[in-house]
Tab-separated table of C-alpha atoms in Angstrom:
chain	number	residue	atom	x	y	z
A	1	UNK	CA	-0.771	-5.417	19.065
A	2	UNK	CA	-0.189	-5.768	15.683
A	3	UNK	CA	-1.883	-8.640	13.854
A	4	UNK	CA	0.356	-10.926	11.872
A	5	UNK	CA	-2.087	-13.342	10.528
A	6	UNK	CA	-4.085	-13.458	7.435
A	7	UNK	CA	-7.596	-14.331	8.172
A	8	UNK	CA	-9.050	-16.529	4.799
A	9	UNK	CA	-11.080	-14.976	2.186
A	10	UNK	CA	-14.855	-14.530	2.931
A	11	UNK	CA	-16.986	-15.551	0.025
A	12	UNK	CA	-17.019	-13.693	-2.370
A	13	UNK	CA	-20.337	-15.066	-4.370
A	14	UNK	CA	-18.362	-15.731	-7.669
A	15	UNK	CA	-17.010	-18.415	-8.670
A	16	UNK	CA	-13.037	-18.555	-7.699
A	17	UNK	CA	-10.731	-20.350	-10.147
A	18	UNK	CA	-7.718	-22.365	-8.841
A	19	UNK	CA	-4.306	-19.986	-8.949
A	20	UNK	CA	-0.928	-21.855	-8.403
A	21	UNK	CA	1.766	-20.496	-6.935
A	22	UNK	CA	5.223	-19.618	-8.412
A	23	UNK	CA	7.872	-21.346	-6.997
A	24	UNK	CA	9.910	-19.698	-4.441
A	25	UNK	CA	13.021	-17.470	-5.684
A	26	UNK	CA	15.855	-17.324	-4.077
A	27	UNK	CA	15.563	-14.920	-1.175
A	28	UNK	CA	17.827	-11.830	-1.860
A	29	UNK	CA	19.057	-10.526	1.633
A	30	UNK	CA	19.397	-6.643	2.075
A	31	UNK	CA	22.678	-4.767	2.183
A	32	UNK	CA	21.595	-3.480	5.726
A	33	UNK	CA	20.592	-7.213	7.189
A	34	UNK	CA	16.751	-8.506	7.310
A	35	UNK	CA	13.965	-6.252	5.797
A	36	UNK	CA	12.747	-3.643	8.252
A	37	UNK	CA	9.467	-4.430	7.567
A	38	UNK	CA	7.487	-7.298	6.020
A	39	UNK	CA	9.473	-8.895	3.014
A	40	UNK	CA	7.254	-9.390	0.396
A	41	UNK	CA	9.697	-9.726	-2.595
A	42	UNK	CA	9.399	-10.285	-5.902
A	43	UNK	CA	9.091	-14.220	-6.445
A	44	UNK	CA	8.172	-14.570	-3.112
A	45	UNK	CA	5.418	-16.796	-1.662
A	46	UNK	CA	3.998	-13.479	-0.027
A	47	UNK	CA	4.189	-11.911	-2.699
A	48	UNK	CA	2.373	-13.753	-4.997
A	49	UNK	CA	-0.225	-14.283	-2.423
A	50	UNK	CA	-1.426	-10.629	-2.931
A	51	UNK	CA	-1.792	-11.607	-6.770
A	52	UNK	CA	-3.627	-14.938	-6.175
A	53	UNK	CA	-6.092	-13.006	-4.420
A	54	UNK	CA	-6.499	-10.396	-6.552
A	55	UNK	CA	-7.100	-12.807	-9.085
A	56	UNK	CA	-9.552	-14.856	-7.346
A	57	UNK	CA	-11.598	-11.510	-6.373
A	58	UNK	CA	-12.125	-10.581	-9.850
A	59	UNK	CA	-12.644	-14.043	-11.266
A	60	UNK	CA	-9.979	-13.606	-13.541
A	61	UNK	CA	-9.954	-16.266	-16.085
A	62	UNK	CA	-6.184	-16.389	-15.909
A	63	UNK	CA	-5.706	-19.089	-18.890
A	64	UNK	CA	-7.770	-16.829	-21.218
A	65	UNK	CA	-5.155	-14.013	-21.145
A	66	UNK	CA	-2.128	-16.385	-20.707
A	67	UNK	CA	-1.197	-15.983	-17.603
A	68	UNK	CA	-0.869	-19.571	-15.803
A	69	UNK	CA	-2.128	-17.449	-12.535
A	70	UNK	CA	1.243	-15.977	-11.864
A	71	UNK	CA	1.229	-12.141	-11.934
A	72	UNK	CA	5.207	-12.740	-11.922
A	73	UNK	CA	4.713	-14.261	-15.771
A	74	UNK	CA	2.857	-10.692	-16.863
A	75	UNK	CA	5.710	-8.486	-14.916
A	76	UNK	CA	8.380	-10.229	-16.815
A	77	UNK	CA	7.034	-9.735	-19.958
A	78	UNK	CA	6.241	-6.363	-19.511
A	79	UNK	CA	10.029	-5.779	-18.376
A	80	UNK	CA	10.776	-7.442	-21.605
A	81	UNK	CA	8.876	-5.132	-23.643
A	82	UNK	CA	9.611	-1.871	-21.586
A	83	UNK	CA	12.549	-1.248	-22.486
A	84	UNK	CA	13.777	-0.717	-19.359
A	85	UNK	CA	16.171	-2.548	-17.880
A	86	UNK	CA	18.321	-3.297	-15.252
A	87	UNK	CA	21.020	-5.049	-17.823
A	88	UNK	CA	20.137	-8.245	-19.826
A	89	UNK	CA	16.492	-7.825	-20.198
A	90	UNK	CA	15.510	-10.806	-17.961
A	91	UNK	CA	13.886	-9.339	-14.576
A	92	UNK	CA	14.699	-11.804	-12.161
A	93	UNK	CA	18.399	-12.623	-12.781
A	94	UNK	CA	18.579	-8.859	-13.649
A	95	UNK	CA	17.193	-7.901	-9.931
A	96	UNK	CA	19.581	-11.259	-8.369
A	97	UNK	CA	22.616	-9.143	-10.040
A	98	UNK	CA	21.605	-6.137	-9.308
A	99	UNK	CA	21.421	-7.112	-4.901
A	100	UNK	CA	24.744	-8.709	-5.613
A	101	UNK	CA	26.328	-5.395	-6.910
A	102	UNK	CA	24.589	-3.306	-3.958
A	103	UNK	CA	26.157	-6.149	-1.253
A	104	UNK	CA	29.199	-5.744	-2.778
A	105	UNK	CA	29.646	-1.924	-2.595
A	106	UNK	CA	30.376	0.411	0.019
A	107	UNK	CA	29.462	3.516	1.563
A	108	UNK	CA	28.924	6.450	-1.028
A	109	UNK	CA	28.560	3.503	-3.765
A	110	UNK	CA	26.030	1.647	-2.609
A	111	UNK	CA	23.445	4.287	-1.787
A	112	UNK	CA	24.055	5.701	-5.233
A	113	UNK	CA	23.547	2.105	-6.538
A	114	UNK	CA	20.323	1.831	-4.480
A	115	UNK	CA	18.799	5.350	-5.790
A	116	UNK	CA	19.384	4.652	-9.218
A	117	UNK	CA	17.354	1.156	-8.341
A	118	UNK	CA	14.667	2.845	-6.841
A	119	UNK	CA	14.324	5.545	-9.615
A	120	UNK	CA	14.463	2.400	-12.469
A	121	UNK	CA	11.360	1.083	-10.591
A	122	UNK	CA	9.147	4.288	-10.492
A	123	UNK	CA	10.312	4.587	-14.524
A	124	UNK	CA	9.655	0.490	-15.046
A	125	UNK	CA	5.967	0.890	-13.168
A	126	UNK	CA	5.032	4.286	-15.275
A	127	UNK	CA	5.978	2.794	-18.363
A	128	UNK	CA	4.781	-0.429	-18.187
A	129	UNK	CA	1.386	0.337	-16.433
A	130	UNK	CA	0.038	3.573	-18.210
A	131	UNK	CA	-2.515	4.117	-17.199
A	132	UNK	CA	-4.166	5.119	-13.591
A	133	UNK	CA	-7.294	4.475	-11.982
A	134	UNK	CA	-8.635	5.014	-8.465
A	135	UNK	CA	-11.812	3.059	-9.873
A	136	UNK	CA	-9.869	-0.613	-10.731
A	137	UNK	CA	-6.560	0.144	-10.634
A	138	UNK	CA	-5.951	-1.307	-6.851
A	139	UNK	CA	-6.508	-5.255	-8.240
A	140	UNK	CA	-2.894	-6.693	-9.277
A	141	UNK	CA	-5.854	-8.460	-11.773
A	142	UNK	CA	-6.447	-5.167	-13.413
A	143	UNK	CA	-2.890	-4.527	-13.856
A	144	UNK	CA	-2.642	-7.658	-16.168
A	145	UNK	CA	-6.398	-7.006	-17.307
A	146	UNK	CA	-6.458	-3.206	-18.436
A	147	UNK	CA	-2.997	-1.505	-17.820
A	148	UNK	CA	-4.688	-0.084	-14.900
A	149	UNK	CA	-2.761	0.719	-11.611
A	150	UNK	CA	-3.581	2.628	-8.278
A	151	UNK	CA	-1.344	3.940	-5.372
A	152	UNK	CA	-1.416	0.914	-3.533
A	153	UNK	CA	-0.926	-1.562	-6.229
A	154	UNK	CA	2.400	0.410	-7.661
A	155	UNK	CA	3.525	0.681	-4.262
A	156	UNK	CA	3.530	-2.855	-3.636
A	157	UNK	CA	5.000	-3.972	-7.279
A	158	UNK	CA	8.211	-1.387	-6.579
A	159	UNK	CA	8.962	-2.581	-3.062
A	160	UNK	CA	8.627	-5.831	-4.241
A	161	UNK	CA	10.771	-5.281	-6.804
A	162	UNK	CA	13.697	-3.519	-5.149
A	163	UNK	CA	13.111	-5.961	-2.298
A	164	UNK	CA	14.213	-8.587	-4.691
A	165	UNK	CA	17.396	-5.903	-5.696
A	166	UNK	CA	18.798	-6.701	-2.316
A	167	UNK	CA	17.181	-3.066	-0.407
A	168	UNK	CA	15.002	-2.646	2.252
A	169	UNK	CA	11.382	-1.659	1.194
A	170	UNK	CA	8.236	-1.124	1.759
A	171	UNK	CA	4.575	0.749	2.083
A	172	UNK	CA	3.720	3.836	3.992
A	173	UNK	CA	0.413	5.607	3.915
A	174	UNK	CA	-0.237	9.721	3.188
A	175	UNK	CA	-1.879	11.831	5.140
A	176	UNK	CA	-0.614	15.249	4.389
A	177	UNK	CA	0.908	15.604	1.016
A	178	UNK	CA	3.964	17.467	-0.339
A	179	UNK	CA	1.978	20.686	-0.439
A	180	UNK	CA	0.834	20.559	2.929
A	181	UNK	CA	-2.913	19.155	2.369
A	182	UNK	CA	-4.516	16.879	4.489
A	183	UNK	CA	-6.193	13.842	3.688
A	184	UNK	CA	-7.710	10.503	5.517
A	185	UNK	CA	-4.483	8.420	4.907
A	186	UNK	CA	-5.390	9.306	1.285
A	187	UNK	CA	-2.567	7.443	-0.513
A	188	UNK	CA	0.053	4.799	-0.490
A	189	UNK	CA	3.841	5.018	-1.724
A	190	UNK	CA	6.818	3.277	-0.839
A	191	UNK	CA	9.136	3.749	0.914
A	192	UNK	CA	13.521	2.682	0.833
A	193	UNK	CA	15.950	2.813	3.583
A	194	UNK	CA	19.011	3.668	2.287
A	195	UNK	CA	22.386	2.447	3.199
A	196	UNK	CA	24.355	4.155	6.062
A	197	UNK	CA	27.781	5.918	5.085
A	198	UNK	CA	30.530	5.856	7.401
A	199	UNK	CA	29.301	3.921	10.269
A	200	UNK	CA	25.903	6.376	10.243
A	201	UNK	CA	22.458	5.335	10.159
A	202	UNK	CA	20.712	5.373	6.974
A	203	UNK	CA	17.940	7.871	5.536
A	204	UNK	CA	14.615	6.747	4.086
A	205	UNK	CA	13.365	8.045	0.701
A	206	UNK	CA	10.042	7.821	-1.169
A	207	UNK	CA	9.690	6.605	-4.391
A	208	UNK	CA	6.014	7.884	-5.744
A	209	UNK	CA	4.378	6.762	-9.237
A	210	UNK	CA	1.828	9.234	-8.930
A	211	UNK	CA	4.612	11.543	-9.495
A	212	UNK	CA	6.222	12.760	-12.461
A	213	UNK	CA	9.827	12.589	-10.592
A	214	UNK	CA	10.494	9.345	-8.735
A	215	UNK	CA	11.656	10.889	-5.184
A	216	UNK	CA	9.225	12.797	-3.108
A	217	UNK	CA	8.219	15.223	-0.088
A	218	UNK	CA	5.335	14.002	1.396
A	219	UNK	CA	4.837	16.032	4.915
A	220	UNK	CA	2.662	13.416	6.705
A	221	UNK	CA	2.949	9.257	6.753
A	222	UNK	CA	1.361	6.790	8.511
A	223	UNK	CA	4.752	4.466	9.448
A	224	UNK	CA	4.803	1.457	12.105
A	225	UNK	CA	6.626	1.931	15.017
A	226	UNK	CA	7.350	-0.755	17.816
A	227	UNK	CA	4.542	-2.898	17.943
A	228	UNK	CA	1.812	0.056	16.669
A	229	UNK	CA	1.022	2.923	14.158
A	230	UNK	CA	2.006	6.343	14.370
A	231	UNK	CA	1.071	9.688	12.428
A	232	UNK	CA	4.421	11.484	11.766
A	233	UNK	CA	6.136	13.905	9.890
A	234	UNK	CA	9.401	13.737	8.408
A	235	UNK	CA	12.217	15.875	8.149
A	236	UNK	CA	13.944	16.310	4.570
A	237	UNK	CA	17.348	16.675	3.354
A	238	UNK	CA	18.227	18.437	0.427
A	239	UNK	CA	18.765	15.134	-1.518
A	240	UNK	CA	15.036	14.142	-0.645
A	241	UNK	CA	15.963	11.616	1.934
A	242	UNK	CA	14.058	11.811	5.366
A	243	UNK	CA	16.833	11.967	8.279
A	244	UNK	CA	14.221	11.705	11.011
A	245	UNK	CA	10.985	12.147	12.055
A	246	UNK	CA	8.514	13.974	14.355
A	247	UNK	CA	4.858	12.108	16.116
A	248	UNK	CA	1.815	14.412	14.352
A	249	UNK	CA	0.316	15.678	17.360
A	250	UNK	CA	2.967	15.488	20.355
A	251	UNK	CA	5.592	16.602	18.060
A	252	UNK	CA	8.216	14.242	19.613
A	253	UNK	CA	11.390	13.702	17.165
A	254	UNK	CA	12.366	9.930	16.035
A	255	UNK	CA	14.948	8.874	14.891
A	256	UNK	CA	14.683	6.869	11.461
A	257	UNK	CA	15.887	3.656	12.983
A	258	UNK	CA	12.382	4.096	15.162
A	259	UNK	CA	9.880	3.693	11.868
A	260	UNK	CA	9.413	1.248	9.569
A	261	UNK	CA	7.298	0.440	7.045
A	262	UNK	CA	3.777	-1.159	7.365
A	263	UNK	CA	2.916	-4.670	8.098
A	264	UNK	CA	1.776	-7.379	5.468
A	265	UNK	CA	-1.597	-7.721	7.191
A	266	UNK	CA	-1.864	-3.901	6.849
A	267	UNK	CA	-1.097	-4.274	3.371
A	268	UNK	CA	-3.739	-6.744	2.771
A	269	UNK	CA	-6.335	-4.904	4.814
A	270	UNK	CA	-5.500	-2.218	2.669
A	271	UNK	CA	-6.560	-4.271	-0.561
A	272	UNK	CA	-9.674	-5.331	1.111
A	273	UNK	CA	-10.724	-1.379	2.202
A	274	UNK	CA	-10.034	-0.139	-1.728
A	275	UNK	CA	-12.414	-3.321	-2.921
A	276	UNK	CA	-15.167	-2.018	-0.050
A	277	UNK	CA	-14.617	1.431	-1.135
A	278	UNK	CA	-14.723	1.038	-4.612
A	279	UNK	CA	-17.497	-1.466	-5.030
A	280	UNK	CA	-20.175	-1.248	-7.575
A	281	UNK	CA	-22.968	0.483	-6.308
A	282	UNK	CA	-20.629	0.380	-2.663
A	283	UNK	CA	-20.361	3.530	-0.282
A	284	UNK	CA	-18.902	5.865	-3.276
A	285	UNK	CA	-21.738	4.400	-5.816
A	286	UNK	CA	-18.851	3.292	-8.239
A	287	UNK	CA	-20.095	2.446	-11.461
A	288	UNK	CA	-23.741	3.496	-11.038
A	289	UNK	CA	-23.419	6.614	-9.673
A	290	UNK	CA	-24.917	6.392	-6.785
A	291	UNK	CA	-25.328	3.797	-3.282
A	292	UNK	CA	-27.309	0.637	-3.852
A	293	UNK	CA	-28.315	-1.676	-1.370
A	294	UNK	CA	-26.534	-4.548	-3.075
A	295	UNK	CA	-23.415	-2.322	-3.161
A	296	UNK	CA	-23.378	-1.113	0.314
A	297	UNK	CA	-23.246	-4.577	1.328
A	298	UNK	CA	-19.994	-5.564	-0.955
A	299	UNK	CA	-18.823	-2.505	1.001
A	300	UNK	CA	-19.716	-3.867	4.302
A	301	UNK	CA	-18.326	-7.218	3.426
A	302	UNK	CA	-15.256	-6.337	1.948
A	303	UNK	CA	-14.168	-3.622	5.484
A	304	UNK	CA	-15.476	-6.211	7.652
A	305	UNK	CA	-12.324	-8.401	6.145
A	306	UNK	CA	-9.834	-5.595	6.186
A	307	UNK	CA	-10.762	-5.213	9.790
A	308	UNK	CA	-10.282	-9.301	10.018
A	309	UNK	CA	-7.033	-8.698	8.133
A	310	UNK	CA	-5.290	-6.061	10.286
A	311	UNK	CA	-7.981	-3.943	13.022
A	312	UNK	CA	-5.545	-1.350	13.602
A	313	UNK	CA	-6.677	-0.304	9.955
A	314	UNK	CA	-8.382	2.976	11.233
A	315	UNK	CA	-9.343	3.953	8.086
A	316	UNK	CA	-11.126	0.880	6.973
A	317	UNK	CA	-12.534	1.128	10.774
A	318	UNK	CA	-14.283	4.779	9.707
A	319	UNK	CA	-15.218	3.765	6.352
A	320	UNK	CA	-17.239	0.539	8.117
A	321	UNK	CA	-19.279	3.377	10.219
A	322	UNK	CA	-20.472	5.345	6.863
A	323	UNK	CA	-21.748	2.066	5.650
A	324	UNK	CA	-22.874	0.952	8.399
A	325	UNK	CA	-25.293	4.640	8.983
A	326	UNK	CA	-26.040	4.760	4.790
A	327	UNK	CA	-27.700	1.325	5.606
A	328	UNK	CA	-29.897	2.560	8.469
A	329	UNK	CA	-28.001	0.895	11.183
A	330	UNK	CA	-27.179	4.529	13.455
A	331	UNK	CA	-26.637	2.494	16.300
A	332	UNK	CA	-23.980	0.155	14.910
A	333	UNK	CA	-22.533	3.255	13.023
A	334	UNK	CA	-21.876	5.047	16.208
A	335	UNK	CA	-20.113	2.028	18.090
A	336	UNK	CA	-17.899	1.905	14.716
A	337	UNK	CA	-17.149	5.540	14.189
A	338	UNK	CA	-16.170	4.992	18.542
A	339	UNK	CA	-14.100	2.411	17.486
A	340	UNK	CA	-11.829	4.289	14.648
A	341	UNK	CA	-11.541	7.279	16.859
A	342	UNK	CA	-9.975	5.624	19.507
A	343	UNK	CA	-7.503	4.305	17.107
A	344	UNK	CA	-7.019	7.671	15.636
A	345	UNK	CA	-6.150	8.710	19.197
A	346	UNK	CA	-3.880	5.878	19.580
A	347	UNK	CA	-2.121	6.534	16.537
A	348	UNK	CA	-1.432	9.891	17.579
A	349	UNK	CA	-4.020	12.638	14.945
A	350	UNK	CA	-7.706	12.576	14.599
A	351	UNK	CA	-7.995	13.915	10.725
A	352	UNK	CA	-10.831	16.253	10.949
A	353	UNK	CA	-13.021	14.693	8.568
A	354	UNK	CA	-13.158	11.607	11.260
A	355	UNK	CA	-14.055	14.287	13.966
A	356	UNK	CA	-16.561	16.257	11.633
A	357	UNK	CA	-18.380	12.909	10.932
A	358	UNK	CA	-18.579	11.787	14.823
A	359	UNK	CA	-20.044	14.573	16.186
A	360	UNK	CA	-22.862	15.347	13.252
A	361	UNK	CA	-24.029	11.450	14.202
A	362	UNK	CA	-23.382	12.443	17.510
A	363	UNK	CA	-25.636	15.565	17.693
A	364	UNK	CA	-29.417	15.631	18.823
A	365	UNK	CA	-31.941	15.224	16.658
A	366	UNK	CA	-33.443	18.635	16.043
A	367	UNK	CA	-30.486	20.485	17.678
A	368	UNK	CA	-30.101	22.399	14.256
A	369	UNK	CA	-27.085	23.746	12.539
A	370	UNK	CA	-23.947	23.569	14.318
């Protein structure tokens, strides 16, 4: 099953300043009924949870740079200096109007209404957060601190965001990308579920600020369906919307109604496996160029939590068995790399890095080149 709790920060070993919360905004309910997945909108308790932690991982002195510890303070400034705008230049009554209109209109109306929202937010997030970095760019901290951003950190500011705008939103992970090549679960974008037309069921479209256009073919996602995850691959319309999809491996169609975006928990495990992955001296040497001790066990630390956060995070579950056999501890490696392949299998395609990396630890001393 899927967890829905959030377990509480490990320590960190830095000191962690005190963050208050925004107050609550007024929930804006979707044109299509409840969020399909987690709502996490702008404003939102939930959403400024993912901040507050961000903050407290970087010990962010938020007074220094004048930001009371509300990330929401930073975005609407930054809407006020962008440029672009939704109408009167103030973010959140511009968003509350903007769900209004998109309640208020009707069939070929309101998906227009909803497309132009969701292309506003890839433009707001490109030009308001220049610059990209796989390195930082994941912390909502960084965002504030540097004008730094990273798949998942866009991804969760523009669902957020169009959340608030009254649509239904959320995250999706990237395994095979428009072109066709394969990755681990590589990236994050989000994702919108459009409004139905005439009694029909609505399409889903992805809205990507890695790319220069705001809608996107990606040719394999990692979606939640029923009460796990699946590997799929959609099926595109000319107008870039996805009208259904197919399981990876067994090839068995969906319909769109049948996926939905990812979970919060997923979302914060997510966080938690680009801080192991990225850490200082961590499993990728970030920073220093190579693996330290020190860093492999921020690594260790930091995909132990994502696993706390959500354990049907295969990819944080892999990631924990190349730390675990770069420290020396084969045994414990091969029980974890066991562990992510069985969720691999149960979320229906092995990538074949993941099979690759079992079977070399697997293979007998001595035995040679395979």
């Amino acid at each position: 099953m899927i967890s829905s709790s959030r377990r509480l920060p490990l320590a960190l070993g830095v000191i962690l300043l005190s963050v208050s919360l925004a107050p609550a905004s007024r929930a804006a309910t979707p044109a299509g009924g409840p969020q399909i997945g987690p709502d996490f909108q702008f404003g939102s308790a939930a959403f400024d949870e993912v901040a507050q932690t961000s903050y407290k991982t970087v010990g962010m002195n938020t007074a220094a740079v004048g930001m009371n510890g509300v990330f929401g303070d930073w975005i609407t400034a930054a809407y006020q200096k962008s440029g672009v705008t939704l109408g009167s230049g103030n973010l959140e009554a511009d968003l509350d109007a903007r769900a209004a209109a998109i309640r208020a209109a009707t069939g070929d109306a309101r998906v227009k209404l909803e497309r132009d929202t969701a292309a506003w937010a890839h433009t707001f997030i490109k030009k308001s957060i220049p610059r990209f970095s796989l390195e930082r760019g994941f912390e909502l901290a960084n965002v504030v601190r540097t004008g730094e951003r990273q798949c998942l950190a866009q991804s969760f500011i523009i669902s957020g965001l169009l959340q608030r705008a009254g649509m239904q939103a959320g995250a999706v992970m990237v395994w095979s990308n428009p072109k066709g090549g394969q990755s681990n679960l590589g990236h994050v974008v989000s994702v919108v579920r459009l409004s139905g037309v005439n009694g029909g069921s609505g399409h889903d479209l992805l809205v990507d600020a890695s790319d220069p256009t705001p809608f996107i073919r990606h040719q394999g996602l990692l979606v939640r369906t029923g009460d796990h995850y699946s590997f799929v691959k959609p099926s595109y319309e000319a107008d870039d919307t996805i009208s259904g999809y197919a399981l990876a491996d067994s090839g068995r169609a969906l319909g769109v109604s049948a996926a939905a975006p990812l979970t919060l928990s997923y979302l914060h495990s997510q966080f938690d496996y680009y801080r192991g992955e990225r850490a200082p001296g961590g499993i990728l040497g970030t920073g220093v160029g190579k693996a330290t001790p020190a860093g492999l066990n921020q690594s260790a630390l930091y995909l132990k939590r994502a696993l706390q956060d959500d354990p049907q995070n295969a990819l944080a579950s892999f990631m924990l068995g190349h730390v675990l056999a770069r420290q020396g501890q084969m045994e414990a490696a091969k029980v974890q790399y066991q562990k992510a392949s069985a969720l691999y299998l149960a979320q229906g395609h092995t990538p074949p890095g993941v099979a690759a990396a079992i079977a070399a630890l697997n293979k007998p001393a001595g035995s040679g080149k395979s």
